[in-house]
Amino acid sequence: MKDKVLIFDTTLRDGEQALVSSLSVEQKLRVARQLARLNVDIIEAGFPVSSPGDFQSVTSIAREIKGPIICGLARDVEKDILACARAIKPAEQCRIHTFIGTSGIHTEKKLRKTEGEILEIVKGCVRLARRHCGDVEFSPEDAGRTGVDFLCRVVETAIDAGAGTINIPDTVGYTTPEHFAKIIDELFNRVPNIDKAVISVHCHNDLGMATANSLTAVLHGARQVECAINGIGERAGNAALEEVVMAIKVRKDLFGLSTSVNTREIMRTSKLVRELCHMPVQPNKAIVGSNAFSHSSGIHQDGVLKEKKTYEIITPQSIGLKENRMNLTSRSGSHMVRSRLLDLGYSEVEAGSEDIYKRFKELADKKGTVYDDDLIVLMESKSSEDLKDRFVLETLNVSSGRGTIPTATARILVDGKLYSEAACGDGAVDAATKAIDRIVGYKIKIDNFHLEAVTEGREAQGRVSIVARSDEGVFNGAGTSTDIVEASALAYMDVVNKIARMKRFKRKLPAAAVNSAADKKSEKGA
Ligand SMILES: [Zn+2]
């Protein structure tokens, strides 16, 4: 225990509360399932008293998720603690995390309470929480700006009242590693009952030091770190889980500690959180940025080709990148289909159903390759109406040739009604897709275009496959015709209809699909 650092994930609480639009219960469950696969020790699932939706999410997570401790947040107020206790009750293992502001600015301006009154509240609330749950965590909010004498008294009181974890939050991201280490040292030196609790830290990144502060605290004795996937959270965010975990792993020589996190699930978790939260990460983000493993300088590339370790301290595999992703076909076994569905965020029950595998086989026999978008259609379609193409290309006329401006006229049935549009383009295919765009109205960008002959001879059928992206994700489209422009337009229509279905199901494809397309490109580059 002494050489283990507990990872307390607050993506669904601190991270989620900073989002422009909150996540649905189902979306939070998807994140929680993935956090369980990542094997974090504690999931802070929400702030139950804050809204009925938050209460519902915490309860649903408590009911379904096995493995990690499910924690709910509560102010040091009776109704918060009681609501929290009710919400987390169904969990295998649960925790109440209760807090009160302790810095001068919080006690005087926000709470209007004396230090003596604060101590009484802490005692009463931790005891109340303990009556409902054996595992109680207490946080003196804004500890980073709390006078150390009072901080020591608050912490002693909370431990005395039964808190098993004391979390020291740098709520406003004000401390530096040295300053924060001093606070932790003072607590260890001055609080008489400190050995009865696990010391936790919760650092914000306002000055870009959240990870550094957290890790310094670990070197000074903290054994729980509160963090969020991709570092999301209030303002500049929380310490990024992936940075804390990988630093402890890569610099084991320095820390001599470990975590339980399955680091191979890091990338998958990062991508799921990006997708659901609409929070992309910067390309140069540590560990999970798209450039985190790409070497640009010629000298670096040369070094890495000769010996990876010259410029690489972490292998991409260790965070789950570039594991061979196989295409699903009719030869794919049920375990592969199930694993792909789990990746897409479906539950074990949904993913493991016999019926789904039967329907998958039928689809695979018809289509050859089954992509992620096909699987979503398989899972989400409730009626044959859902499977119908919303857009049907009726006719396409293209005129192009030497000395003319390529022009296309498309006639498309939209929900049974006929529309026609014309457009000019750089070439015949470009003109055709532009004409289609005018009717459909989606923003689509073609990343990749591939033409192959599927039969031989003068009347050869051409098969065009494209990879195209929209706000809904990256899609594979295919079309076959004796005419290349028509095959291209059909491939494009394939993508258009896939996007229409995603819109209808209110789904996006996970960013993992984006990566598989990006990987293809980088393979070519290498
Ligand atoms: Zn916070």
PDB file of N, CA and C and ligand atoms in Angstrom, residues 10 13-14 17 169-171 202-204 226 233-235 237-238, ligand 1:
ATOM      1  N   THR A  10     -11.559  12.349 -11.547  1.00  0.00           N
ATOM      2  CA  THR A  10     -12.663  13.298 -11.376  1.00  0.00           C
ATOM      3  C   THR A  10     -13.160  13.860 -12.712  1.00  0.00           C
ATOM      4  N   ARG A  13     -16.778  14.595 -12.600  1.00  0.00           N
ATOM      5  CA  ARG A  13     -17.249  15.610 -11.653  1.00  0.00           C
ATOM      6  C   ARG A  13     -16.597  16.956 -11.988  1.00  0.00           C
ATOM      7  N   ASP A  14     -15.329  17.128 -11.659  1.00  0.00           N
ATOM      8  CA  ASP A  14     -14.656  18.398 -11.931  1.00  0.00           C
ATOM      9  C   ASP A  14     -14.580  18.641 -13.446  1.00  0.00           C
ATOM     10  N   GLN A  17     -18.180  19.298 -14.931  1.00  0.00           N
ATOM     11  CA  GLN A  17     -18.837  20.555 -14.547  1.00  0.00           C
ATOM     12  C   GLN A  17     -18.289  21.741 -15.333  1.00  0.00           C
ATOM     13  N   PRO A 169      -6.619  20.256  -1.753  1.00  0.00           N
ATOM     14  CA  PRO A 169      -6.807  20.813  -3.091  1.00  0.00           C
ATOM     15  C   PRO A 169      -6.109  22.154  -3.263  1.00  0.00           C
ATOM     16  N   ASP A 170      -5.466  22.294  -4.413  1.00  0.00           N
ATOM     17  CA  ASP A 170      -5.010  23.627  -4.805  1.00  0.00           C
ATOM     18  C   ASP A 170      -6.092  24.118  -5.769  1.00  0.00           C
ATOM     19  N   THR A 171      -7.196  24.522  -5.174  1.00  0.00           N
ATOM     20  CA  THR A 171      -8.424  24.796  -5.918  1.00  0.00           C
ATOM     21  C   THR A 171      -8.255  25.823  -7.031  1.00  0.00           C
ATOM     22  N   HIS A 202      -5.229  17.486  -5.128  1.00  0.00           N
ATOM     23  CA  HIS A 202      -6.153  17.838  -6.222  1.00  0.00           C
ATOM     24  C   HIS A 202      -5.657  19.181  -6.752  1.00  0.00           C
ATOM     25  N   CYS A 203      -4.900  19.140  -7.819  1.00  0.00           N
ATOM     26  CA  CYS A 203      -4.253  20.370  -8.285  1.00  0.00           C
ATOM     27  C   CYS A 203      -4.857  20.889  -9.583  1.00  0.00           C
ATOM     28  N   HIS A 204      -5.027  22.184  -9.642  1.00  0.00           N
ATOM     29  CA  HIS A 204      -5.523  22.818 -10.871  1.00  0.00           C
ATOM     30  C   HIS A 204      -4.375  23.437 -11.645  1.00  0.00           C
ATOM     31  N   GLU A 226      -5.798  13.186  -7.379  1.00  0.00           N
ATOM     32  CA  GLU A 226      -7.054  13.424  -8.088  1.00  0.00           C
ATOM     33  C   GLU A 226      -6.711  14.051  -9.431  1.00  0.00           C
ATOM     34  N   GLY A 233     -11.315  20.093 -16.728  1.00  0.00           N
ATOM     35  CA  GLY A 233     -11.759  20.529 -15.406  1.00  0.00           C
ATOM     36  C   GLY A 233     -11.963  22.028 -15.375  1.00  0.00           C
ATOM     37  N   GLU A 234     -12.349  22.527 -14.210  1.00  0.00           N
ATOM     38  CA  GLU A 234     -12.610  23.954 -14.051  1.00  0.00           C
ATOM     39  C   GLU A 234     -11.467  24.807 -14.642  1.00  0.00           C
ATOM     40  N   ARG A 235     -11.811  25.843 -15.347  1.00  0.00           N
ATOM     41  CA  ARG A 235     -10.842  26.784 -15.936  1.00  0.00           C
ATOM     42  C   ARG A 235      -9.755  26.077 -16.761  1.00  0.00           C
ATOM     43  N   GLY A 237      -8.240  23.548 -15.985  1.00  0.00           N
ATOM     44  CA  GLY A 237      -8.349  22.106 -15.819  1.00  0.00           C
ATOM     45  C   GLY A 237      -7.615  21.551 -14.607  1.00  0.00           C
ATOM     46  N   ASN A 238      -7.727  20.225 -14.481  1.00  0.00           N
ATOM     47  CA  ASN A 238      -7.087  19.472 -13.394  1.00  0.00           C
ATOM     48  C   ASN A 238      -5.778  18.870 -13.888  1.00  0.00           C
TER      49      ASN A 238
HETATM   50 ZN    ZN B   1     -11.214  21.076  -8.691  1.00  0.00          ZN
END
